[in-house]
Short mmCIF file of C-alpha atoms and ligand atoms in Angstrom, two decimals:
data_model
loop_
_atom_site.label_atom_id
_atom_site.label_comp_id
_atom_site.label_asym_id
_atom_site.label_seq_id
_atom_site.Cartn_x
_atom_site.Cartn_y
_atom_site.Cartn_z
CA MET A 1 59.53 157.60 126.27
CA LYS A 2 62.20 159.92 125.15
CA VAL A 3 63.87 160.17 121.44
CA SER A 4 66.99 161.13 120.63
CA VAL A 5 69.65 160.82 117.98
CA SER A 6 73.32 160.56 118.09
CA THR A 7 76.15 160.73 115.64
CA ILE A 8 78.51 158.63 117.50
CA ALA A 9 79.39 155.45 115.82
CA PRO A 10 77.31 152.33 116.56
CA ALA A 11 80.12 150.27 118.47
CA GLU A 12 80.83 153.26 120.60
CA LEU A 13 77.34 153.88 121.62
CA ASP A 14 76.21 153.39 125.01
CA VAL A 15 72.80 151.57 125.28
CA ASP A 16 71.65 148.48 126.88
CA LEU A 17 70.73 146.74 123.11
CA LEU A 18 71.41 148.20 119.84
CA VAL A 19 69.18 147.18 116.87
CA VAL A 20 70.90 146.93 113.65
CA PRO A 21 68.72 146.72 110.47
CA VAL A 22 69.92 144.67 107.96
CA ASN A 23 68.38 143.88 104.27
CA LEU A 24 69.47 141.04 102.32
CA ALA A 25 71.62 142.97 100.03
CA GLY A 26 73.64 144.80 102.80
CA LYS A 27 73.99 141.44 104.52
CA ALA A 28 77.68 140.65 103.60
CA GLU A 29 79.20 144.55 104.37
CA ILE A 30 76.93 144.91 107.77
CA GLY A 31 79.85 143.90 109.97
CA ALA A 32 82.44 146.12 108.39
CA ALA A 33 79.48 148.68 108.53
CA ILE A 34 78.76 148.23 111.87
CA GLY A 35 82.11 147.33 113.60
CA LEU A 36 81.28 143.94 114.61
CA SER A 37 83.01 141.02 114.08
CA GLY A 38 84.29 137.84 115.80
CA LYS A 39 82.97 134.37 116.55
CA LEU A 40 79.22 135.22 117.70
CA PHE A 41 78.49 137.72 115.33
CA ASP A 42 79.59 135.28 112.38
CA ALA A 43 77.56 132.41 113.97
CA ALA A 44 73.97 135.18 114.67
CA LEU A 45 74.87 136.40 110.90
CA SER A 46 74.90 132.72 109.49
CA ASP A 47 71.53 132.02 111.31
CA PHE A 48 69.97 135.04 110.15
CA SER A 49 68.45 135.57 106.87
CA ALA A 50 67.32 139.23 106.86
CA LYS A 51 63.71 138.39 105.97
CA LEU A 52 61.14 141.24 106.96
CA GLY A 53 60.14 140.58 110.32
CA GLU A 54 63.23 138.36 111.41
CA THR A 55 65.46 139.14 114.78
CA ALA A 56 68.42 137.78 116.14
CA VAL A 57 69.71 138.74 119.41
CA PHE A 58 73.43 137.91 120.29
CA TYR A 59 75.84 139.13 122.79
CA PRO A 60 78.64 140.54 121.24
CA GLU A 61 82.68 140.65 122.38
CA LYS A 62 83.75 142.98 124.46
CA LYS A 63 85.15 146.10 122.64
CA PHE A 64 81.36 146.20 120.92
CA GLN A 65 79.78 149.11 123.99
CA SER A 66 76.48 147.66 123.69
CA PRO A 67 76.24 144.47 125.75
CA ARG A 68 73.12 143.18 123.39
CA VAL A 69 72.79 143.17 119.72
CA CYS A 70 69.24 142.50 118.05
CA LEU A 71 69.70 141.75 113.82
CA ALA A 72 66.71 143.14 112.56
CA GLY A 73 65.48 141.74 108.85
CA LEU A 74 64.49 144.23 106.26
CA GLY A 75 63.57 141.78 103.68
CA ASP A 76 64.99 141.48 100.31
CA ALA A 77 64.04 144.63 98.35
CA GLU A 78 67.07 146.43 97.55
CA ASP A 79 65.35 149.81 98.43
CA VAL A 80 64.31 149.79 102.26
CA THR A 81 60.93 151.48 102.66
CA VAL A 82 59.54 153.36 105.69
CA GLU A 83 56.97 149.86 105.90
CA ALA A 84 59.79 147.81 105.94
CA LEU A 85 61.42 149.81 108.78
CA ARG A 86 58.35 150.33 110.70
CA ARG A 87 57.79 147.03 110.57
CA ALA A 88 61.35 145.95 111.98
CA ALA A 89 61.61 148.70 114.55
CA ALA A 90 58.40 146.89 115.72
CA ALA A 91 59.46 143.25 115.30
CA ALA A 92 62.42 144.30 117.28
CA ALA A 93 60.18 144.91 120.71
CA PRO A 94 59.86 141.59 122.16
CA SER A 95 63.74 141.95 122.63
CA THR A 96 63.57 145.25 123.51
CA ALA A 97 60.95 145.08 126.10
CA LYS A 98 62.44 142.92 128.46
CA SER A 99 63.24 144.58 132.31
CA GLY A 100 66.99 145.71 132.41
CA ILE A 101 66.72 147.44 129.15
CA GLU A 102 66.28 151.36 129.51
CA THR A 103 68.23 152.41 126.75
CA VAL A 104 67.63 150.79 122.67
CA GLY A 105 69.85 152.29 119.94
CA ILE A 106 68.67 152.09 116.27
CA VAL A 107 71.03 151.80 113.62
CA VAL A 108 68.80 154.05 111.00
CA PRO A 109 69.70 152.91 107.59
CA ASP A 110 69.36 154.00 104.38
CA CYS A 111 66.00 154.59 103.15
CA LYS A 112 64.68 155.42 99.97
CA ASP A 113 62.25 158.22 101.36
CA GLY A 114 64.98 160.03 102.81
CA ALA A 115 66.61 160.33 106.57
CA GLU A 116 63.49 162.22 108.04
CA ALA A 117 61.37 159.43 106.63
CA ALA A 118 63.42 157.07 108.22
CA GLY A 119 63.46 158.58 111.47
CA GLU A 120 59.66 159.05 111.72
CA ALA A 121 59.05 155.14 110.60
CA LEU A 122 61.62 153.60 113.25
CA ALA A 123 60.10 155.84 116.05
CA VAL A 124 56.59 154.85 115.00
CA GLY A 125 57.64 151.12 114.76
CA PHE A 126 58.75 150.97 117.95
CA VAL A 127 56.24 152.97 119.79
CA LEU A 128 53.78 150.72 118.34
CA GLY A 129 55.64 147.38 118.62
CA HIS A 130 55.96 148.26 122.55
CA TYR A 131 52.03 148.84 122.80
CA ARG A 132 49.83 146.57 125.17
CA PHE A 133 46.55 146.40 126.54
CA ASP A 134 46.52 145.37 129.72
CA ARG A 135 44.07 147.55 131.69
CA TYR A 136 41.88 144.44 132.79
CA MET A 137 44.68 141.62 133.64
CA THR A 138 44.59 141.56 137.37
CA THR A 139 47.97 139.20 137.00
CA ASN A 140 50.27 139.62 134.32
CA ASP A 141 53.00 136.89 133.60
CA GLN A 142 54.36 138.68 130.74
CA PRO A 143 54.86 142.46 131.70
CA VAL A 144 56.18 144.53 129.03
CA ASN A 145 58.93 147.40 129.65
CA VAL A 146 58.73 150.20 127.71
CA PRO A 147 62.53 151.26 127.49
CA ALA A 148 63.09 154.93 128.74
CA ARG A 149 65.06 156.07 125.96
CA LEU A 150 65.51 155.49 122.40
CA VAL A 151 68.74 156.40 120.41
CA LEU A 152 68.62 156.46 116.57
CA GLN A 153 72.03 156.59 115.49
CA SER A 154 72.84 158.49 112.15
CA SER A 155 76.50 159.81 111.31
CA GLN A 156 74.86 162.11 108.78
CA ALA A 157 71.85 163.80 108.29
CA ASP A 158 70.99 163.46 112.31
CA LYS A 159 68.89 167.04 112.14
CA GLN A 160 66.55 165.18 109.55
CA VAL A 161 66.30 161.90 111.67
CA ARG A 162 65.24 164.03 114.67
CA VAL A 163 62.69 165.69 113.03
CA GLY A 164 60.84 162.36 111.69
CA ALA A 165 62.09 160.67 114.88
CA GLU A 166 59.53 163.43 116.88
CA ARG A 167 57.04 163.53 114.76
CA GLY A 168 56.84 159.65 114.83
CA LYS A 169 56.64 159.38 118.23
CA THR A 170 53.78 161.82 118.37
CA VAL A 171 51.91 160.08 115.95
CA ALA A 172 52.39 156.53 117.31
CA GLU A 173 51.29 158.12 120.67
CA ALA A 174 48.15 159.33 119.01
CA VAL A 175 47.54 155.67 117.69
CA CYS A 176 48.16 154.05 120.81
CA GLN A 177 45.36 156.11 122.08
CA ALA A 178 42.84 155.21 119.50
CA ARG A 179 43.53 151.96 120.20
CA ASP A 180 42.90 152.06 123.73
CA LEU A 181 39.67 153.47 123.29
CA VAL A 182 38.82 150.45 120.96
CA ASN A 183 39.96 147.99 123.44
CA LEU A 184 38.15 149.80 126.21
CA SER A 185 34.86 147.89 127.58
CA PRO A 186 31.93 148.81 126.27
CA ASP A 187 30.71 149.34 129.85
CA GLU A 188 33.65 151.85 130.11
CA LYS A 189 32.84 153.99 127.27
CA THR A 190 28.92 154.68 127.13
CA PRO A 191 28.59 157.97 124.97
CA THR A 192 28.61 159.84 128.28
CA LEU A 193 31.97 158.35 129.02
CA LEU A 194 33.30 158.53 125.69
CA SER A 195 32.60 162.25 125.35
CA LYS A 196 34.72 162.48 128.97
CA ALA A 197 37.74 161.03 127.77
CA ILE A 198 37.24 163.24 124.47
CA GLU A 199 37.17 165.98 126.65
CA GLN A 200 40.05 164.78 128.61
CA THR A 201 42.19 164.13 125.37
CA ALA A 202 41.12 167.62 124.33
CA LYS A 203 42.53 169.26 127.26
CA LYS A 204 46.06 167.34 127.33
CA SER A 205 46.34 168.03 123.83
CA GLY A 206 45.63 171.21 123.48
CA PHE A 207 42.40 171.46 120.97
CA THR A 208 38.71 171.92 122.10
CA ALA A 209 35.90 169.36 122.56
CA VAL A 210 32.26 170.40 123.33
CA THR A 211 29.74 167.80 124.02
CA TRP A 212 25.81 168.03 122.96
CA ASP A 213 23.22 166.25 125.39
CA LYS A 214 20.23 164.35 124.31
CA ALA A 215 18.43 167.52 124.59
CA MET A 216 20.46 169.30 122.09
CA ILE A 217 20.99 166.59 120.11
CA GLU A 218 16.64 166.91 119.83
CA GLU A 219 16.64 170.61 119.27
CA GLU A 220 18.86 170.09 116.26
CA GLY A 221 16.65 167.78 115.05
CA MET A 222 18.97 164.58 114.68
CA GLY A 223 16.54 161.88 113.89
CA GLY A 224 19.14 159.26 112.48
CA LEU A 225 20.93 159.38 115.76
CA LEU A 226 18.00 159.30 117.90
CA ALA A 227 16.35 156.52 116.14
CA VAL A 228 19.34 154.27 116.68
CA ASN A 229 19.61 155.54 120.29
CA ARG A 230 15.82 154.37 121.50
CA GLY A 231 16.56 150.83 122.28
CA SER A 232 19.36 152.22 124.49
CA MET A 233 19.32 153.10 128.64
CA GLU A 234 22.24 155.37 127.90
CA PRO A 235 21.16 158.68 126.42
CA PRO A 236 23.69 159.64 122.99
CA THR A 237 25.93 162.28 122.78
CA PHE A 238 27.48 164.47 120.00
CA THR A 239 31.05 166.03 120.29
CA VAL A 240 32.48 168.79 118.31
CA LEU A 241 36.11 168.81 118.39
CA GLU A 242 37.90 171.82 117.05
CA TRP A 243 41.55 172.80 116.44
CA ARG A 244 41.58 176.23 114.89
CA PRO A 245 45.50 178.03 114.84
CA ASP A 246 46.23 181.57 114.21
CA ASN A 247 48.09 180.55 111.27
CA ALA A 248 45.65 178.31 109.67
CA MET A 249 45.78 177.86 106.00
CA ASN A 250 42.26 177.56 104.95
CA ASP A 251 39.14 179.53 106.01
CA LYS A 252 36.79 176.77 105.34
CA PRO A 253 37.34 174.02 107.67
CA ILE A 254 38.58 170.15 106.79
CA VAL A 255 35.91 168.19 108.92
CA LEU A 256 36.34 164.81 110.08
CA VAL A 257 33.00 162.74 111.17
CA GLY A 258 34.05 159.32 113.06
CA LYS A 259 31.06 156.99 113.68
CA GLY A 260 30.72 156.40 117.52
CA VAL A 261 28.74 152.96 117.80
CA VAL A 262 29.78 152.64 121.31
CA PHE A 263 28.28 148.74 121.01
CA ASP A 264 26.33 147.41 118.07
CA THR A 265 24.20 144.73 119.17
CA GLY A 266 22.29 145.02 115.62
CA GLY A 267 19.30 146.26 117.72
CA LEU A 268 16.53 144.08 116.97
CA SER A 269 17.87 143.16 113.83
CA LEU A 270 20.25 140.92 116.38
CA LYS A 271 23.63 140.05 115.30
CA PRO A 272 24.35 136.49 116.08
CA THR A 273 27.56 136.35 118.77
CA LYS A 274 30.43 134.69 117.67
CA ASN A 275 32.57 136.35 115.26
CA SER A 276 29.90 139.05 114.95
CA MET A 277 28.64 141.06 118.30
CA ASP A 278 31.59 139.83 119.85
CA HIS A 279 33.82 142.38 117.88
CA MET A 280 31.23 145.78 118.42
CA LYS A 281 32.79 146.91 120.78
CA ALA A 282 35.20 148.11 117.96
CA ASP A 283 32.42 149.61 116.24
CA MET A 284 33.63 153.75 117.41
CA ALA A 285 36.74 152.97 115.81
CA GLY A 286 36.03 155.56 113.38
CA ALA A 287 35.35 157.66 116.40
CA ALA A 288 38.81 156.54 117.99
CA ALA A 289 40.49 157.43 114.75
CA VAL A 290 39.09 161.00 114.47
CA VAL A 291 40.17 161.74 118.08
CA GLY A 292 43.52 160.10 117.59
CA ALA A 293 43.95 162.32 114.68
CA PHE A 294 43.04 165.72 116.62
CA GLN A 295 45.87 164.65 119.28
CA ALA A 296 48.31 164.23 116.84
CA ILE A 297 46.80 167.51 115.14
CA ALA A 298 47.17 169.75 117.93
CA LYS A 299 50.27 168.08 119.30
CA LEU A 300 52.03 168.79 115.86
CA GLU A 301 50.56 172.35 115.68
CA MET A 302 49.04 171.58 112.30
CA PRO A 303 48.66 174.94 110.44
CA LEU A 304 45.24 173.95 109.56
CA TYR A 305 41.08 174.91 110.58
CA ILE A 306 40.00 171.42 111.12
CA VAL A 307 36.68 170.14 112.92
CA GLY A 308 35.86 166.68 114.15
CA LEU A 309 31.94 165.41 114.53
CA ILE A 310 31.38 162.58 116.83
CA PRO A 311 27.68 160.87 117.08
CA ALA A 312 27.62 158.55 119.66
CA THR A 313 25.22 155.78 120.97
CA ASP A 314 25.30 152.29 121.34
CA ASN A 315 22.27 150.23 119.14
CA ARG A 316 20.44 147.85 121.35
CA PRO A 317 16.99 146.30 120.88
CA GLY A 318 15.83 147.94 124.37
CA GLU A 319 11.59 147.70 124.83
CA ASN A 320 11.73 151.19 122.82
CA ALA A 321 13.92 150.19 120.19
CA TYR A 322 13.42 151.61 116.60
CA VAL A 323 11.89 148.63 114.55
CA PRO A 324 12.08 147.67 110.98
CA GLY A 325 9.32 149.77 109.13
CA ASP A 326 10.06 152.71 111.11
CA VAL A 327 10.21 155.86 108.99
CA VAL A 328 12.63 158.52 110.38
CA LYS A 329 12.85 162.12 109.70
CA MET A 330 16.61 162.89 109.71
CA HIS A 331 18.38 165.90 110.21
CA SER A 332 18.64 167.00 106.46
CA GLY A 333 14.58 166.88 106.66
CA LYS A 334 14.75 163.51 104.33
CA THR A 335 12.79 160.60 105.33
CA VAL A 336 14.32 156.81 106.19
CA GLU A 337 12.23 153.73 105.94
CA VAL A 338 14.51 151.42 108.53
CA LEU A 339 14.31 147.99 106.88
CA ASN A 340 17.31 146.74 109.06
CA THR A 341 18.27 148.05 112.63
CA ASP A 342 21.83 146.81 112.04
CA ALA A 343 22.02 149.43 109.24
CA GLU A 344 22.56 151.80 112.33
CA GLY A 345 25.98 153.55 111.49
CA ARG A 346 24.90 155.31 108.33
CA MET A 347 21.50 156.82 110.50
CA LEU A 348 24.03 158.49 112.98
CA LEU A 349 26.58 159.56 110.04
CA ALA A 350 23.62 160.74 107.76
CA ASP A 351 23.01 163.54 110.64
CA ALA A 352 26.51 164.31 111.28
CA LEU A 353 27.27 164.80 107.41
CA SER A 354 24.43 167.03 107.04
CA TYR A 355 25.13 168.83 109.86
CA ALA A 356 28.94 169.25 108.68
CA SER A 357 27.54 171.43 106.02
CA SER A 358 26.60 174.47 108.46
CA TYR A 359 30.61 174.93 108.37
CA ARG A 360 30.70 175.03 104.63
CA PRO A 361 33.54 172.66 104.74
CA GLU A 362 36.03 172.45 101.91
CA LEU A 363 36.37 168.83 102.55
CA VAL A 364 34.75 166.35 104.82
CA ILE A 365 36.31 163.04 105.44
CA ASP A 366 33.85 160.30 107.46
CA LEU A 367 35.57 157.17 108.71
CA ALA A 368 33.46 154.42 110.24
CA THR A 369 33.24 150.80 110.59
CA LEU A 370 30.31 150.86 108.55
CA THR A 371 29.83 147.28 106.85
CA GLY A 372 30.68 143.41 107.12
CA ALA A 373 30.40 143.85 103.26
CA ALA A 374 33.85 145.66 103.25
CA VAL A 375 35.27 142.84 105.42
CA VAL A 376 34.17 140.50 102.64
CA ALA A 377 35.59 142.33 99.58
CA LEU A 378 38.82 143.67 100.98
CA GLY A 379 39.54 141.61 104.36
CA ASN A 380 41.70 143.08 107.39
CA HIS A 381 44.85 144.57 105.58
CA VAL A 382 42.88 147.51 103.62
CA ALA A 383 40.20 149.97 104.01
CA ALA A 384 37.67 150.80 101.11
CA VAL A 385 37.90 154.48 100.29
CA LEU A 386 35.04 156.24 98.20
CA THR A 387 33.94 159.93 97.00
CA ASN A 388 31.18 161.56 95.82
CA GLU A 389 32.04 162.49 91.87
CA THR A 390 32.35 166.19 92.38
CA ASP A 391 35.10 168.04 90.99
CA GLY A 392 38.39 166.98 91.98
CA ALA A 393 36.98 163.36 92.93
CA SER A 394 40.40 161.64 91.68
CA ASP A 395 42.38 164.16 92.97
CA ARG A 396 41.17 163.58 96.47
CA VAL A 397 41.40 159.57 95.78
CA ASP A 398 44.92 159.82 94.68
CA GLN A 399 45.87 162.12 97.57
CA MET A 400 44.29 159.55 100.25
CA GLN A 401 46.19 157.04 98.26
CA ARG A 402 49.41 158.57 98.83
CA ALA A 403 48.82 159.14 102.42
CA ALA A 404 48.36 155.25 102.81
CA ARG A 405 51.36 154.37 101.33
CA THR A 406 53.43 157.02 103.58
CA SER A 407 51.25 155.74 106.80
CA GLY A 408 51.18 151.98 106.04
CA ASP A 409 47.09 152.70 106.50
CA ARG A 410 46.22 151.16 103.23
CA VAL A 411 42.98 152.29 101.23
CA HIS A 412 41.72 150.73 97.98
CA PRO A 413 38.96 152.68 95.92
CA MET A 414 35.51 151.39 95.24
CA PRO A 415 33.18 152.68 92.62
CA MET A 416 30.42 155.42 92.83
CA PHE A 417 28.19 154.48 90.12
CA GLU A 418 24.58 155.97 90.17
CA ASP A 419 23.31 152.21 89.16
CA TYR A 420 23.90 151.42 92.94
CA ALA A 421 21.54 154.05 94.30
CA GLU A 422 18.73 152.20 92.72
CA GLN A 423 18.63 149.77 95.23
CA LEU A 424 18.01 152.30 97.98
CA LYS A 425 14.37 153.55 96.81
CA SER A 426 11.72 152.94 99.13
CA LYS A 427 8.19 152.60 98.58
CA VAL A 428 7.05 154.92 101.41
CA ALA A 429 9.57 156.93 102.02
CA ASP A 430 12.86 159.15 100.20
CA LEU A 431 15.18 156.37 100.98
CA LYS A 432 15.28 152.88 102.50
CA ASN A 433 18.38 152.30 105.10
CA VAL A 434 19.45 148.91 103.24
CA GLY A 435 20.09 148.23 99.34
CA ASP A 436 18.69 144.92 98.27
CA SER A 437 21.68 142.49 97.47
CA GLY A 438 25.43 143.03 96.64
CA ALA A 439 27.54 145.38 97.06
CA GLY A 440 27.03 146.59 100.64
CA THR A 441 29.75 148.63 101.06
CA ILE A 442 28.67 150.66 97.93
CA THR A 443 25.21 150.97 98.59
CA ALA A 444 26.04 152.29 102.07
CA ALA A 445 28.48 155.15 100.73
CA LYS A 446 25.75 156.22 98.32
CA PHE A 447 22.87 156.08 101.17
CA LEU A 448 25.34 158.68 102.85
CA GLU A 449 26.01 160.73 99.55
CA ASN A 450 22.34 161.61 99.93
CA PHE A 451 23.38 163.54 103.09
CA VAL A 452 26.25 165.45 101.60
CA SER A 453 26.89 168.83 99.60
CA TYR A 454 30.62 169.19 99.63
CA PRO A 455 33.48 167.62 98.50
CA TRP A 456 33.62 164.25 100.57
CA ILE A 457 35.78 161.27 101.01
CA HIS A 458 34.38 158.26 102.91
CA LEU A 459 36.30 155.36 104.39
CA ASP A 460 34.88 152.20 105.36
CA ILE A 461 37.33 150.90 107.87
CA ALA A 462 35.43 147.81 109.30
CA GLY A 463 38.10 145.39 108.23
CA PRO A 464 41.40 146.89 109.28
CA ALA A 465 39.79 148.65 112.52
CA PHE A 466 40.14 145.71 114.51
CA LEU A 467 41.88 142.04 114.36
CA ASP A 468 41.69 138.84 115.68
CA SER A 469 45.66 138.26 115.25
CA PRO A 470 48.36 140.48 115.55
CA ASN A 471 49.97 141.67 112.01
CA GLY A 472 53.05 143.26 111.96
CA TYR A 473 53.30 146.41 114.00
CA ARG A 474 49.36 146.04 114.83
CA PRO A 475 48.26 143.86 117.30
CA ALA A 476 45.23 142.08 117.96
CA GLY A 477 42.11 144.03 119.00
CA GLY A 478 42.10 147.53 118.30
CA THR A 479 44.85 148.71 115.86
CA GLY A 480 44.31 152.74 115.62
CA PHE A 481 43.78 152.29 111.86
CA GLY A 482 42.93 155.85 110.24
CA VAL A 483 45.25 157.79 112.86
CA TYR A 484 48.17 158.07 110.96
CA LEU A 485 46.61 158.11 107.29
CA LEU A 486 44.79 161.40 108.43
CA VAL A 487 47.71 162.83 109.95
CA ASN A 488 49.61 162.23 106.58
CA PHE A 489 46.92 163.03 104.42
CA LEU A 490 46.52 166.59 106.73
CA LEU A 491 50.20 167.07 106.59
CA SER A 492 50.67 166.95 102.64
CA ARG A 493 47.23 169.28 102.47
CA ALA A 494 48.82 171.62 104.67
CA SER A 495 52.77 171.40 103.00
CA GLY A 496 50.54 172.22 99.64
CA ARG A 497 52.62 169.25 98.18
CA LYS A 498 50.79 166.40 96.95
CA SER A 499 52.81 164.01 98.86
CA ARG A 500 55.57 163.85 101.43
N1 LIG B 601 29.09 147.60 112.63
C1 LIG B 601 28.40 147.16 111.49
C2 LIG B 601 29.43 146.43 110.33
C3 LIG B 601 30.62 146.03 110.79
C4 LIG B 601 30.77 144.61 110.23
C5 LIG B 601 31.73 146.37 111.44
C6 LIG B 601 32.00 143.61 110.67
C7 LIG B 601 32.87 145.45 111.77
C8 LIG B 601 33.01 143.90 111.22
C9 LIG B 601 27.50 147.83 110.89
O1 LIG B 601 26.67 148.41 111.62
C10 LIG B 601 26.34 146.52 110.50
O2 LIG B 601 26.11 145.63 110.96
N2 LIG B 601 26.29 146.70 108.63
C11 LIG B 601 25.45 145.57 108.28
C12 LIG B 601 24.49 146.36 107.24
C13 LIG B 601 23.47 145.57 106.71
C14 LIG B 601 22.54 145.27 107.66
C15 LIG B 601 23.03 146.17 105.48
C16 LIG B 601 26.53 144.37 107.66
O3 LIG B 601 27.41 144.86 107.17
O4 LIG B 601 26.16 143.30 107.92
ZN1 LIG B 602 24.83 147.55 112.66
ZN1 LIG B 603 27.68 149.10 113.26
#
């Protein structure tokens, strides 16, 4: 899909369908503003309440260039937010995805975050709204037509809108890449196949990716990753992604770590199937978010040195599987008593976090579908954010919360009080891999903190990474949560400002 910007008046814009975003306050004036009038328009407008996500398609009179108009509600807030624009553009997708519609125009409304942000949000919503995962459909009675061209109509500020729209398209395509990886059937994303997919993305986008095999993982002493892998027929992989442009502003890298459990049966502490194991192809959503973020980072040519680490394995109850009671020697040298094989994510993340120290990083961010407790606490709408209480802790969380607001990938903080670490004391080893009861998201983060020696942000994305039913511009299945969050966090860090 190509994105362009036009200053031609809406009534003269030559497109197959024109989307006109409308908020309640602007409803009365929209006809005069756009050049729409007549009986059909009046009827459409009177049936339309401008609620966020609501749409109404009608066929305007001849003097209007576009044969179809789609009114798209922005809600009743006076100030139009980027989230409203994303949702409105995505809500129009069922109308714009019909065959025969090749060129779609969207009128860019005033937005409180500015014209660039408005262009970005509309492009993001539009691309994400057209996402479908139909790889395995042999008969498809509802094929989706992705229009070849999106034209953003803006009489002023067309340059800013263009810059925003280009960035939005790039980011949204990266989100779709992450969604695809999550939605892929587990047998098509064994650790080896996942690493191949990462290498392909690297080649196509311009970053580097190097994959370690099992022998190298053994040599490096990644006991946590190897323990989880013991029940599997497939060897683990550890993929190192790197983006280091000549104009990088940082000498010490920012490291992104993604949980890459390609399927989590729970291991011998087996999960029940319904509403539990049946979602666990998404247990590599953290890895997918890191890969998607790298795609965007490279395509946007971000002036930052960034490293990605993806430990990958499945977690299965094979004959040689690790068992409750096993004591594992981790990459860092610490020992962990395994009391539940389903708490596997922290075992491999601990090794990746420990290895991350070798980069002397300025900051490490990990993303992981780590705990069911995060879903209990926060549901599907928001990820948990936690950080070690070193210098700058609250600034880091603030910065992440700002990126959450601009991206729509929402986060909510949880505490890291030392009291929670009590639960992880083992009688036979340095640590045990599960807490006793309560606050499972926090005890998981406290576990990881033992392997961290730098400023660190932990994002538990178990809730928002995968949905049973669609929500706004997020479809059922993999959502690509975290890609846009990371991109905006990194962009704001690069620009040196606290928010964009
Ligand atoms: N992958 C799961 C967490 C999860 C649950 C992700 C629901 C997405 C949706 C993780 O490996 C796990 O099983 N965690 C256990 C930890 C427990 C045994 C301490 C959990 O949350 O039940
Ligand atoms: Zn598990
Ligand atoms: Zn898991």
